[in-house]
CSV table of C-alpha atoms and ligand atoms in Angstrom, one decimal:
chain,number,residue,atom,x,y,z
A,4,MET,CA,0.0,0.0,0.0
A,5,ILE,CA,1.3,3.5,-0.8
A,6,ARG,CA,0.9,6.0,2.0
A,7,PRO,CA,-1.0,9.2,1.2
A,8,ALA,CA,2.0,11.4,1.8
A,9,ILE,CA,3.9,9.6,-0.9
A,10,LEU,CA,1.0,9.8,-3.3
A,11,LEU,CA,0.9,13.5,-2.7
A,12,ALA,CA,4.6,13.8,-3.4
A,13,LEU,CA,4.3,11.8,-6.6
A,14,GLY,CA,1.3,13.8,-7.6
A,15,SER,CA,3.0,17.1,-7.2
A,16,ALA,CA,6.1,15.9,-8.9
A,17,CYS,CA,4.1,14.9,-12.0
A,18,PHE,CA,2.2,18.1,-11.9
A,19,ALA,CA,5.3,20.3,-11.4
A,20,ALA,CA,6.5,19.6,-14.9
A,21,SER,CA,3.5,21.3,-16.5
A,22,VAL,CA,3.2,24.2,-14.0
A,23,PRO,CA,4.6,27.5,-15.1
A,24,THR,CA,7.3,28.8,-12.6
A,25,PHE,CA,8.5,32.3,-11.9
A,26,SER,CA,12.0,31.7,-13.1
A,27,GLY,CA,10.8,29.7,-16.1
A,28,GLU,CA,7.8,31.3,-17.8
A,29,VAL,CA,6.7,34.2,-15.7
A,30,TYR,CA,9.8,36.4,-15.3
A,31,PRO,CA,10.3,36.9,-19.1
A,32,ILE,CA,6.6,38.1,-19.3
A,33,LEU,CA,7.1,40.5,-16.5
A,34,ARG,CA,10.3,41.8,-18.0
A,35,ALA,CA,8.7,42.3,-21.4
A,36,LYS,CA,5.3,43.6,-20.4
A,37,CYS,CA,5.4,45.0,-16.8
A,38,GLN,CA,8.9,46.3,-15.8
A,39,GLY,CA,8.6,49.3,-18.0
A,40,CYS,CA,6.5,50.7,-15.1
A,41,HIS,CA,7.1,48.2,-12.3
A,42,GLN,CA,10.7,49.0,-11.5
A,43,LYS,CA,12.3,51.5,-9.1
A,44,GLY,CA,12.0,55.1,-10.2
A,45,GLU,CA,9.1,54.3,-12.6
A,46,ILE,CA,5.4,55.2,-12.1
A,47,ALA,CA,4.1,51.9,-10.6
A,48,PRO,CA,4.3,51.7,-6.8
A,49,MET,CA,5.9,48.3,-6.7
A,50,ALA,CA,8.8,46.6,-8.5
A,51,PHE,CA,8.4,43.2,-10.2
A,52,ILE,CA,12.1,42.6,-10.7
A,53,ASP,CA,12.6,39.5,-8.6
A,54,TYR,CA,10.7,36.7,-6.9
A,55,ALA,CA,10.7,38.1,-3.4
A,56,GLY,CA,9.2,41.4,-4.6
A,57,THR,CA,6.6,39.8,-6.9
A,58,ARG,CA,5.4,36.9,-4.8
A,59,PRO,CA,3.2,39.0,-2.4
A,60,TRP,CA,1.4,40.4,-5.4
A,61,ALA,CA,0.6,37.1,-7.1
A,62,LYS,CA,-3.2,37.1,-6.3
A,63,ALA,CA,-3.5,40.8,-7.3
A,64,ILE,CA,-1.5,40.1,-10.5
A,65,ARG,CA,-3.9,37.2,-11.4
A,66,GLU,CA,-6.9,39.4,-11.0
A,67,ALA,CA,-5.5,42.4,-12.9
A,68,VAL,CA,-4.4,40.3,-15.9
A,69,LEU,CA,-7.7,38.4,-16.0
A,70,LYS,CA,-9.7,41.7,-15.8
A,71,GLY,CA,-7.4,43.3,-18.3
A,72,THR,CA,-6.7,46.3,-16.1
A,73,MET,CA,-2.9,45.5,-16.3
A,74,PRO,CA,-1.0,46.1,-18.3
A,75,PRO,CA,-2.9,49.4,-19.0
A,76,TRP,CA,-3.8,49.3,-22.7
A,77,HIS,CA,-7.1,50.5,-24.0
A,78,ALA,CA,-7.1,49.8,-27.7
A,79,ASP,CA,-9.6,47.0,-28.8
A,80,PRO,CA,-7.4,44.8,-31.0
A,81,LYS,CA,-10.4,43.6,-33.0
A,82,ALA,CA,-11.1,47.2,-34.3
A,83,SER,CA,-7.7,48.8,-34.3
A,84,ALA,CA,-4.5,48.8,-36.3
A,85,HIS,CA,-1.5,46.8,-35.0
A,86,PHE,CA,0.7,48.8,-32.8
A,87,HIS,CA,4.5,48.8,-32.4
A,88,ASN,CA,4.3,49.6,-28.7
A,89,ASP,CA,1.5,47.2,-27.8
A,90,ARG,CA,2.1,46.1,-24.3
A,91,SER,CA,-1.1,44.0,-23.9
A,92,LEU,CA,-0.7,40.3,-22.9
A,93,THR,CA,-1.4,37.5,-25.4
A,94,GLN,CA,-3.9,34.8,-24.3
A,95,ALA,CA,-1.0,32.4,-23.8
A,96,GLU,CA,0.7,34.9,-21.4
A,97,VAL,CA,-2.5,35.4,-19.4
A,98,ARG,CA,-2.8,31.6,-19.2
A,99,ALA,CA,0.8,31.2,-18.0
A,100,ILE,CA,0.4,33.8,-15.3
A,101,THR,CA,-3.0,32.5,-14.0
A,102,ALA,CA,-1.7,28.9,-14.0
A,103,TRP,CA,1.3,30.0,-12.1
A,104,VAL,CA,-0.7,31.8,-9.4
A,105,ASP,CA,-3.2,28.9,-9.2
A,106,ALA,CA,-0.4,26.5,-8.6
A,107,GLY,CA,0.8,28.5,-5.6
A,108,ALA,CA,3.1,30.9,-7.4
A,109,PRO,CA,6.2,28.7,-7.3
A,110,GLU,CA,9.6,30.1,-8.0
A,111,GLY,CA,11.0,27.0,-9.8
A,112,SER,CA,14.8,26.8,-9.8
A,113,PRO,CA,16.0,30.1,-8.4
A,114,LYS,CA,18.5,32.1,-10.5
A,115,SER,CA,19.8,35.6,-10.8
A,116,TYR,CA,17.2,37.4,-12.9
A,117,PRO,CA,18.3,39.6,-15.8
A,118,ALA,CA,17.9,43.3,-15.0
A,119,PRO,CA,15.0,45.3,-16.4
A,120,GLU,CA,15.5,46.0,-20.1
A,121,LYS,CA,15.9,49.8,-19.7
A,122,ALA,CA,17.1,50.9,-16.3
A,123,SER,CA,15.4,54.1,-15.5
A,124,GLY,CA,17.1,57.4,-14.9
A,125,GLY,CA,19.1,57.6,-18.1
A,126,TRP,CA,18.4,58.6,-21.7
A,127,THR,CA,17.0,55.5,-23.4
A,128,LEU,CA,18.1,56.6,-26.9
A,129,GLY,CA,21.7,57.5,-25.9
A,130,LYS,CA,23.4,60.8,-25.4
A,131,PRO,CA,21.3,63.6,-27.0
A,132,ASP,CA,22.9,66.3,-29.2
A,133,LEU,CA,21.0,69.1,-27.3
A,134,VAL,CA,19.4,69.1,-23.8
A,135,PHE,CA,17.0,71.5,-22.1
A,136,LYS,CA,16.3,71.3,-18.4
A,137,ILE,CA,13.3,72.6,-16.5
A,138,PRO,CA,14.8,75.2,-14.1
A,139,ASN,CA,13.7,73.5,-10.8
A,140,MET,CA,9.9,73.8,-10.7
A,141,LYS,CA,8.8,73.8,-7.1
A,142,VAL,CA,5.6,71.7,-6.9
A,143,PRO,CA,3.7,72.4,-3.6
A,144,ALA,CA,2.5,69.6,-1.4
A,145,SER,CA,-1.2,70.2,-2.1
A,146,GLY,CA,-3.7,72.2,-4.1
A,147,ASP,CA,-4.3,72.8,-7.8
A,148,ILE,CA,-1.3,73.7,-9.9
A,149,PRO,CA,-2.0,75.8,-13.0
A,150,TYR,CA,-0.5,74.7,-16.4
A,151,THR,CA,3.0,76.1,-16.1
A,152,PHE,CA,5.0,77.2,-19.1
A,153,VAL,CA,8.7,77.8,-19.7
A,154,ALA,CA,10.6,78.7,-23.0
A,155,PHE,CA,14.1,77.8,-24.0
A,156,PRO,CA,15.9,79.5,-26.9
A,157,THR,CA,17.5,76.7,-29.0
A,158,GLU,CA,20.1,79.1,-30.5
A,159,LEU,CA,20.1,76.9,-33.6
A,160,LYS,CA,21.7,78.9,-36.4
A,161,GLN,CA,20.2,76.8,-39.2
A,162,ASP,CA,17.1,74.7,-39.9
A,163,THR,CA,17.7,71.4,-38.1
A,164,TRP,CA,16.2,68.0,-38.7
A,165,VAL,CA,15.8,65.7,-35.7
A,166,TYR,CA,15.2,62.0,-35.8
A,167,ALA,CA,14.1,61.7,-32.2
A,168,ALA,CA,13.4,63.7,-29.0
A,169,GLU,CA,13.1,62.2,-25.6
A,170,TRP,CA,11.7,63.3,-22.2
A,171,LYS,CA,13.8,62.4,-19.2
A,172,ILE,CA,11.4,62.8,-16.3
A,173,ASP,CA,12.9,63.8,-13.0
A,174,GLN,CA,10.0,63.5,-10.5
A,175,ARG,CA,7.4,61.0,-11.8
A,176,SER,CA,5.3,61.4,-8.7
A,177,VAL,CA,4.4,65.0,-9.6
A,178,VAL,CA,4.6,65.2,-13.5
A,179,HIS,CA,1.2,64.3,-14.9
A,180,HIS,CA,2.1,65.2,-18.4
A,181,VAL,CA,4.3,67.6,-20.3
A,182,ASN,CA,4.5,68.7,-23.9
A,183,ALA,CA,7.4,70.4,-25.6
A,184,PHE,CA,6.6,72.6,-28.7
A,185,THR,CA,8.8,74.3,-31.1
A,186,ARG,CA,8.1,78.0,-31.7
A,187,PRO,CA,9.6,79.4,-34.9
A,188,PRO,CA,10.9,83.0,-34.9
A,189,GLY,CA,8.1,85.6,-35.4
A,190,SER,CA,5.4,83.2,-34.0
A,191,SER,CA,2.5,84.7,-32.0
A,192,TYR,CA,2.4,81.7,-29.6
A,193,VAL,CA,2.7,82.9,-26.0
A,194,ALA,CA,5.2,85.5,-27.3
A,195,GLY,CA,6.8,88.1,-25.1
A,196,TYR,CA,7.5,86.1,-21.9
A,197,PRO,CA,11.2,86.1,-20.8
A,198,ALA,CA,13.1,82.8,-21.5
A,199,LEU,CA,14.0,80.3,-18.8
A,200,GLN,CA,11.4,81.6,-16.4
A,201,PHE,CA,8.1,80.0,-15.5
A,202,PHE,CA,4.9,81.7,-16.6
A,203,VAL,CA,1.2,81.0,-16.4
A,204,PRO,CA,-0.7,82.5,-19.3
A,205,THR,CA,-4.5,82.7,-19.3
A,206,LEU,CA,-6.4,80.7,-21.9
A,207,THR,CA,-7.0,83.9,-23.9
A,208,GLN,CA,-3.3,84.7,-23.9
A,209,ARG,CA,-2.6,81.2,-25.1
A,210,ARG,CA,-5.0,81.5,-27.9
A,211,VAL,CA,-3.5,84.7,-29.3
A,212,GLY,CA,-2.7,84.2,-33.0
A,213,ARG,CA,-2.2,86.4,-36.1
A,214,PRO,CA,-4.6,86.4,-39.0
A,215,ASN,CA,-3.3,84.2,-41.8
A,216,GLU,CA,-0.6,82.7,-39.6
A,217,GLY,CA,-0.1,79.1,-40.6
A,218,ALA,CA,-0.6,76.6,-37.8
A,219,PHE,CA,3.0,75.3,-38.2
A,220,GLU,CA,4.3,78.9,-38.5
A,221,ARG,CA,2.9,79.4,-35.0
A,222,ARG,CA,4.0,76.2,-33.2
A,223,GLU,CA,4.5,72.5,-33.5
A,224,LEU,CA,4.5,69.6,-31.1
A,225,LEU,CA,8.0,68.2,-30.7
A,226,VAL,CA,7.5,65.5,-28.0
A,227,GLY,CA,5.1,64.8,-25.2
A,228,TYR,CA,5.3,62.7,-22.1
A,229,GLU,CA,2.4,60.9,-20.4
A,230,PRO,CA,2.2,58.0,-18.0
A,231,GLY,CA,3.5,54.8,-19.7
A,232,TYR,CA,5.6,56.9,-22.1
A,233,ARG,CA,8.5,55.3,-24.0
A,234,ALA,CA,10.7,57.3,-26.4
A,235,ILE,CA,10.4,56.0,-29.9
A,236,PRO,CA,12.5,57.6,-32.8
A,237,TRP,CA,10.6,58.7,-35.9
A,238,GLY,CA,13.0,56.6,-37.9
A,239,PRO,CA,15.9,56.8,-40.3
A,240,THR,CA,13.9,58.3,-43.2
A,241,GLN,CA,11.6,60.5,-41.1
A,242,GLY,CA,12.1,63.5,-38.8
A,243,LYS,CA,10.8,66.7,-37.3
A,244,LEU,CA,12.0,70.1,-38.4
A,245,ILE,CA,13.2,72.8,-36.0
A,246,LYS,CA,13.5,76.1,-37.8
A,247,ALA,CA,16.6,78.2,-37.2
A,248,GLY,CA,16.2,80.5,-34.2
A,249,SER,CA,13.2,78.6,-32.8
A,250,ASP,CA,12.4,78.3,-29.1
A,251,ILE,CA,11.3,75.2,-27.3
A,252,VAL,CA,8.1,76.0,-25.2
A,253,VAL,CA,7.2,73.5,-22.5
A,254,GLU,CA,3.7,73.2,-21.2
A,255,ALA,CA,3.7,71.3,-17.9
A,256,HIS,CA,0.8,69.8,-16.0
A,257,TYR,CA,1.9,69.0,-12.4
A,258,ASN,CA,0.0,67.2,-9.7
A,259,ALA,CA,0.6,67.7,-6.0
A,260,SER,CA,1.8,64.5,-4.3
A,261,GLY,CA,1.5,65.4,-0.6
A,262,LYS,CA,5.1,66.4,-0.4
A,263,GLU,CA,6.8,69.5,-1.8
A,264,THR,CA,8.9,68.4,-4.7
A,265,ILE,CA,11.4,70.0,-7.0
A,266,ASP,CA,11.2,68.9,-10.6
A,267,ALA,CA,14.0,69.3,-13.1
A,268,SER,CA,12.9,67.1,-16.0
A,269,GLU,CA,14.9,67.3,-19.3
A,270,ILE,CA,14.2,67.1,-23.0
A,271,GLY,CA,16.9,65.6,-25.2
A,272,ILE,CA,17.1,66.2,-29.0
A,273,TYR,CA,18.8,64.0,-31.5
A,274,PHE,CA,20.0,65.5,-34.8
A,275,ALA,CA,19.5,63.7,-38.0
A,276,LYS,CA,22.7,62.9,-39.9
A,277,GLU,CA,21.1,64.1,-43.1
A,278,PRO,CA,17.7,65.6,-44.1
A,279,PRO,CA,15.1,62.9,-44.0
A,280,LYS,CA,12.8,62.0,-46.9
A,281,GLU,CA,9.7,62.6,-44.9
A,282,ARG,CA,8.7,65.3,-42.4
A,283,VAL,CA,6.6,64.3,-39.4
A,284,VAL,CA,4.1,66.7,-37.8
A,285,THR,CA,1.4,66.2,-35.2
A,286,LEU,CA,-2.2,67.1,-36.2
A,287,SER,CA,-5.2,67.6,-33.9
A,288,VAL,CA,-8.3,66.0,-35.3
A,289,GLN,CA,-10.6,68.0,-33.1
A,290,ASN,CA,-14.1,69.5,-32.6
A,291,LEU,CA,-14.0,72.8,-30.6
A,292,GLY,CA,-17.7,73.4,-30.9
A,293,PHE,CA,-19.6,70.8,-28.8
A,294,VAL,CA,-21.9,71.3,-25.8
A,295,ILE,CA,-22.6,68.2,-23.8
A,296,PRO,CA,-26.1,68.5,-22.2
A,297,PRO,CA,-26.4,67.9,-18.4
A,298,GLY,CA,-27.0,64.2,-17.6
A,299,ASP,CA,-26.4,63.0,-21.2
A,300,ALA,CA,-24.8,59.5,-20.8
A,301,ASN,CA,-23.8,59.0,-24.5
A,302,TYR,CA,-23.1,62.3,-26.2
A,303,LYS,CA,-21.3,61.9,-29.5
A,304,SER,CA,-19.0,64.5,-31.1
A,305,ASP,CA,-17.5,64.2,-34.7
A,306,ALA,CA,-14.3,65.7,-36.1
A,307,SER,CA,-12.4,65.2,-39.3
A,308,VAL,CA,-9.5,66.5,-41.4
A,309,THR,CA,-9.1,66.1,-45.2
A,310,PHE,CA,-5.7,65.9,-46.8
A,311,ASP,CA,-4.5,67.9,-49.8
A,312,ALA,CA,-1.3,65.8,-50.0
A,313,PRO,CA,-0.6,62.1,-49.5
A,314,VAL,CA,0.4,61.3,-45.9
A,315,LYS,CA,1.3,58.2,-43.8
A,316,VAL,CA,-0.3,57.9,-40.3
A,317,VAL,CA,2.5,57.2,-37.8
A,318,SER,CA,0.7,57.4,-34.4
A,319,VAL,CA,-2.6,58.3,-32.8
A,320,GLN,CA,-3.4,59.5,-29.3
A,321,PRO,CA,-7.0,59.9,-28.1
A,322,HIS,CA,-7.5,62.8,-25.8
A,323,MET,CA,-10.6,63.7,-23.7
A,324,HIS,CA,-11.1,64.6,-20.0
A,325,LEU,CA,-13.1,63.1,-17.2
A,326,ARG,CA,-16.3,62.7,-19.1
A,327,GLY,CA,-14.5,61.0,-22.0
A,328,LYS,CA,-16.1,57.6,-22.5
A,329,ALA,CA,-15.0,56.2,-25.9
A,330,MET,CA,-13.1,57.3,-29.0
A,331,ARG,CA,-12.6,55.9,-32.4
A,332,LEU,CA,-10.3,57.1,-35.2
A,333,ARG,CA,-10.3,55.9,-38.8
A,334,ALA,CA,-9.0,56.8,-42.2
A,335,VAL,CA,-11.4,57.2,-45.1
A,336,LEU,CA,-9.6,56.8,-48.4
A,337,PRO,CA,-10.7,58.8,-51.5
A,338,ASP,CA,-12.6,55.7,-52.8
A,339,GLY,CA,-14.7,55.7,-49.7
A,340,LYS,CA,-13.0,52.6,-48.1
A,341,ALA,CA,-12.6,53.0,-44.3
A,342,GLU,CA,-9.5,51.7,-42.5
A,343,PRO,CA,-9.6,51.4,-38.7
A,344,LEU,CA,-6.9,53.3,-36.8
A,345,ILE,CA,-8.0,52.8,-33.2
A,346,ASP,CA,-11.0,51.9,-31.1
A,347,VAL,CA,-10.9,52.8,-27.4
A,348,PRO,CA,-14.2,51.4,-26.1
A,349,ARG,CA,-13.4,52.3,-22.4
A,350,TYR,CA,-11.4,55.5,-22.3
A,351,ASP,CA,-9.5,56.3,-19.1
A,352,PHE,CA,-8.3,59.9,-18.5
A,353,ASN,CA,-5.4,58.6,-16.4
A,354,TRP,CA,-3.7,56.9,-19.3
A,355,GLN,CA,-2.9,59.2,-22.2
A,356,THR,CA,-1.3,56.6,-24.4
A,357,THR,CA,0.2,57.3,-27.8
A,358,TYR,CA,-0.3,54.3,-30.1
A,359,PHE,CA,2.4,53.8,-32.8
A,360,LEU,CA,1.3,52.0,-35.9
A,361,LYS,CA,3.4,48.9,-36.8
A,362,GLN,CA,2.7,49.6,-40.5
A,363,PRO,CA,2.2,53.3,-41.2
A,364,LEU,CA,-1.1,53.7,-43.0
A,365,THR,CA,-1.0,55.6,-46.3
A,366,VAL,CA,-3.8,58.1,-46.9
A,367,PRO,CA,-3.7,59.6,-50.5
A,368,ALA,CA,-4.6,63.3,-51.2
A,369,GLY,CA,-8.4,63.6,-50.9
A,370,GLY,CA,-8.5,61.0,-48.1
A,371,LYS,CA,-9.4,62.0,-44.6
A,372,ILE,CA,-9.2,61.1,-40.9
A,373,GLU,CA,-12.3,60.9,-38.9
A,374,CYS,CA,-12.4,61.0,-35.1
A,375,PHE,CA,-15.6,60.2,-33.1
A,376,ALA,CA,-15.8,60.9,-29.4
A,377,TRP,CA,-18.4,59.8,-26.9
A,378,PHE,CA,-18.9,61.5,-23.5
A,379,ASP,CA,-20.8,60.4,-20.4
A,380,ASN,CA,-22.1,63.5,-18.5
A,381,SER,CA,-24.5,61.4,-16.3
A,382,PRO,CA,-24.2,60.7,-12.6
A,383,ASN,CA,-23.3,57.1,-13.4
A,384,ASN,CA,-19.8,58.2,-14.6
A,385,LYS,CA,-17.9,58.0,-11.3
A,386,PHE,CA,-15.3,60.5,-12.5
A,387,ASN,CA,-18.0,63.1,-13.4
A,388,PRO,CA,-17.3,66.3,-11.3
A,389,ASP,CA,-20.8,67.7,-12.0
A,390,PRO,CA,-23.5,66.0,-14.0
A,391,LYS,CA,-25.8,69.0,-13.8
A,392,ARG,CA,-23.6,71.2,-15.9
A,393,PRO,CA,-23.5,71.6,-19.7
A,394,VAL,CA,-19.9,71.0,-20.7
A,395,SER,CA,-17.9,72.6,-23.5
A,396,TRP,CA,-14.3,72.9,-24.6
A,397,GLY,CA,-11.7,74.0,-22.0
A,398,ASP,CA,-8.3,73.3,-20.4
A,399,GLN,CA,-9.4,72.2,-17.0
A,400,SER,CA,-10.3,68.5,-16.3
A,401,TYR,CA,-13.8,69.7,-15.4
A,402,GLU,CA,-14.2,71.1,-18.9
A,403,GLU,CA,-13.8,68.8,-22.0
A,404,MET,CA,-11.7,68.3,-25.1
A,405,HIS,CA,-12.2,66.1,-28.1
A,406,ILE,CA,-8.9,65.6,-29.9
A,407,GLY,CA,-7.4,62.7,-31.8
A,408,PHE,CA,-3.7,63.7,-31.9
A,409,THR,CA,-2.4,62.2,-35.1
A,410,GLU,CA,1.2,62.1,-36.2
A,411,VAL,CA,1.6,62.0,-40.0
A,412,ALA,CA,4.6,61.8,-42.3
A,413,PHE,CA,4.8,63.4,-45.7
A,414,ASP,CA,7.2,64.4,-48.4
A,415,ALA,CA,9.7,66.7,-46.7
A,416,LYS,CA,9.6,69.1,-49.6
A,417,ILE,CA,5.9,69.9,-49.0
A,418,ASP,CA,5.0,72.9,-46.8
A,419,ALA,CA,3.4,71.5,-43.6
A,420,ASP,CA,0.7,74.2,-43.8
A,421,LYS,CA,-0.4,72.9,-47.2
A,422,ILE,CA,-1.1,69.2,-46.3
A,423,LEU,CA,-4.6,69.9,-45.0
A,424,ALA,CA,-7.5,70.9,-47.1
A,425,VAL,CA,-9.6,72.3,-44.2
A,426,GLU,CA,-9.2,73.7,-40.7
A,427,LYS,CA,-5.6,74.8,-41.4
A,428,LYS,CA,-5.7,77.3,-38.6
A,429,VAL,CA,-6.7,75.0,-35.8
A,430,ALA,CA,-5.1,71.7,-36.8
A,431,ALA,CA,-1.6,71.9,-35.4
A,432,ARG,CA,-1.2,70.7,-31.9
B,16,LIG,C1,2.4,51.6,-18.3
B,16,LIG,C2,2.7,51.3,-17.0
B,16,LIG,C3,2.4,50.0,-16.4
B,16,LIG,C4,2.6,48.7,-16.9
B,16,LIG,C5,3.2,48.4,-18.3
B,16,LIG,C6,2.1,47.8,-16.0
B,16,LIG,N1,1.6,48.4,-14.9
B,16,LIG,FE1,0.8,47.5,-13.2
B,16,LIG,N2,0.5,49.4,-12.4
B,16,LIG,C7,0.9,50.6,-12.9
B,16,LIG,C8,0.5,51.6,-12.0
B,16,LIG,C9,0.8,53.1,-12.2
B,16,LIG,C10,-0.1,51.0,-10.9
B,16,LIG,C11,-0.6,51.7,-9.6
B,16,LIG,C12,-1.8,52.5,-9.9
B,16,LIG,C13,-3.0,51.7,-10.5
B,16,LIG,O1,-3.4,50.7,-9.8
B,16,LIG,O2,-3.5,52.1,-11.6
B,16,LIG,C14,-0.1,49.6,-11.2
B,16,LIG,C15,-0.7,48.7,-10.3
B,16,LIG,C16,-0.6,47.3,-10.5
B,16,LIG,C17,-1.2,46.3,-9.6
B,16,LIG,C18,-1.9,46.6,-8.3
B,16,LIG,C19,-3.2,47.2,-8.6
B,16,LIG,C20,-4.2,46.2,-9.0
B,16,LIG,O3,-4.6,46.3,-10.2
B,16,LIG,O4,-4.6,45.4,-8.2
B,16,LIG,C21,-0.9,45.1,-10.2
B,16,LIG,C22,-1.3,43.7,-9.6
B,16,LIG,C23,-0.2,45.3,-11.4
B,16,LIG,N3,0.0,46.6,-11.6
B,16,LIG,C24,0.2,44.3,-12.2
B,16,LIG,C25,0.8,44.5,-13.5
B,16,LIG,C26,1.3,43.4,-14.3
B,16,LIG,C27,1.2,41.9,-14.0
B,16,LIG,C28,1.8,44.0,-15.4
B,16,LIG,C29,2.4,43.3,-16.7
B,16,LIG,C30,1.7,42.2,-17.2
B,16,LIG,C31,1.7,45.5,-15.3
B,16,LIG,N4,1.1,45.7,-14.1
B,16,LIG,C32,2.1,46.4,-16.2
B,16,LIG,C33,1.5,50.7,-14.1
B,16,LIG,C34,1.8,49.7,-15.1
């Protein structure tokens, strides 16, 4: 007769062969899909870089990957393009993680685990050619912090092509998001404030423009940072253009963290070796004119741009505020055929993800990009600050925006202000 204890041992020995272990199957998944945020100095509160630090979170990890809340990724794969920076888990990865937790989260044979792919704190793209540093922004412990601006003269003597730009964030606990724009000489965009000093312009001051000023003569988005950000170069044949004598203007959105914090985040710029074939610009496919009625649980807003020149769509980033519910972007080709870009069925204001297309989508002249947004202004939206108020466009989180930021590449010889057939004045980000 075999005693039960031996049976048990035999049973678990047979079983062990098919059970995923931390050192076997699970660690490589964490390294590829989680450590970008779950390592020291990044935005997630705990590090998943070894067994001891991960084991206590096993149950929470199982729940998060089954519910799909982690990794944060909001594009519906069935109705979106394929993305280069897709961090969602495959079915097989979800199965491996859940089977591991269900089996008691064993380590397997312990080993020294390879360090996270990109240790934080440095430039992920290497040493930049030019660096601009925020001059020690003092973020108070509590209270609302207005959008804060600072301008840096680039002192570039000639038009300069850049193949990449990267944000190196100093204090992730207080930086909600930051955008760096280029401002060519003569631009009306927040002109007249002294360089290298913080300023807080009113919305009216920020909207000042000159009649007939081209959108890209005024300003152009260089690079933005948002939670989950990863620097991605535009590529060997593509780049952004910084005109001689331009300034870099930073718009920073800080959040108080409970502790006074000094932030000195930096922007690094990488010069192209030679002028690229294609220029990249960021467009805003937006509707400025909506009014969401009080209590409306499913208000829809439409926006579109039509192209006068052929472009390739490089990336998309849905942007709404707290009443944002869902967003969809698609390209409509001149023959009427629609190509999906992205479908975000459950929008989350906390995650301003930029989605980079694996295969840039070509849109010929005469084609367009459409952007549909849905808002929930009902009391059932738990983020809704006030369901009794009609809501229109504005900067603050309690106001709304409807923007599909869209990066497009086009023949570098074409004037950026000539690529759009309509809405030239409002389309630059
Ligand atoms: C883009 C950044 C990012 C990535 C990638 C990411 N996380 Fe997170 N994770 C966070 C942040 C920030 C928090 C804390 C705030 C929150 O809960 O949203 C968090 C919280 C968690 C929590 C605790 C909260 C909960 O949901 O119970 C778990 C568990 C978790 N993550 C698991 C994972 C796993 C497993 C992966 C990879 C498969 C992963 N995360 C990838 C940013 C990320």
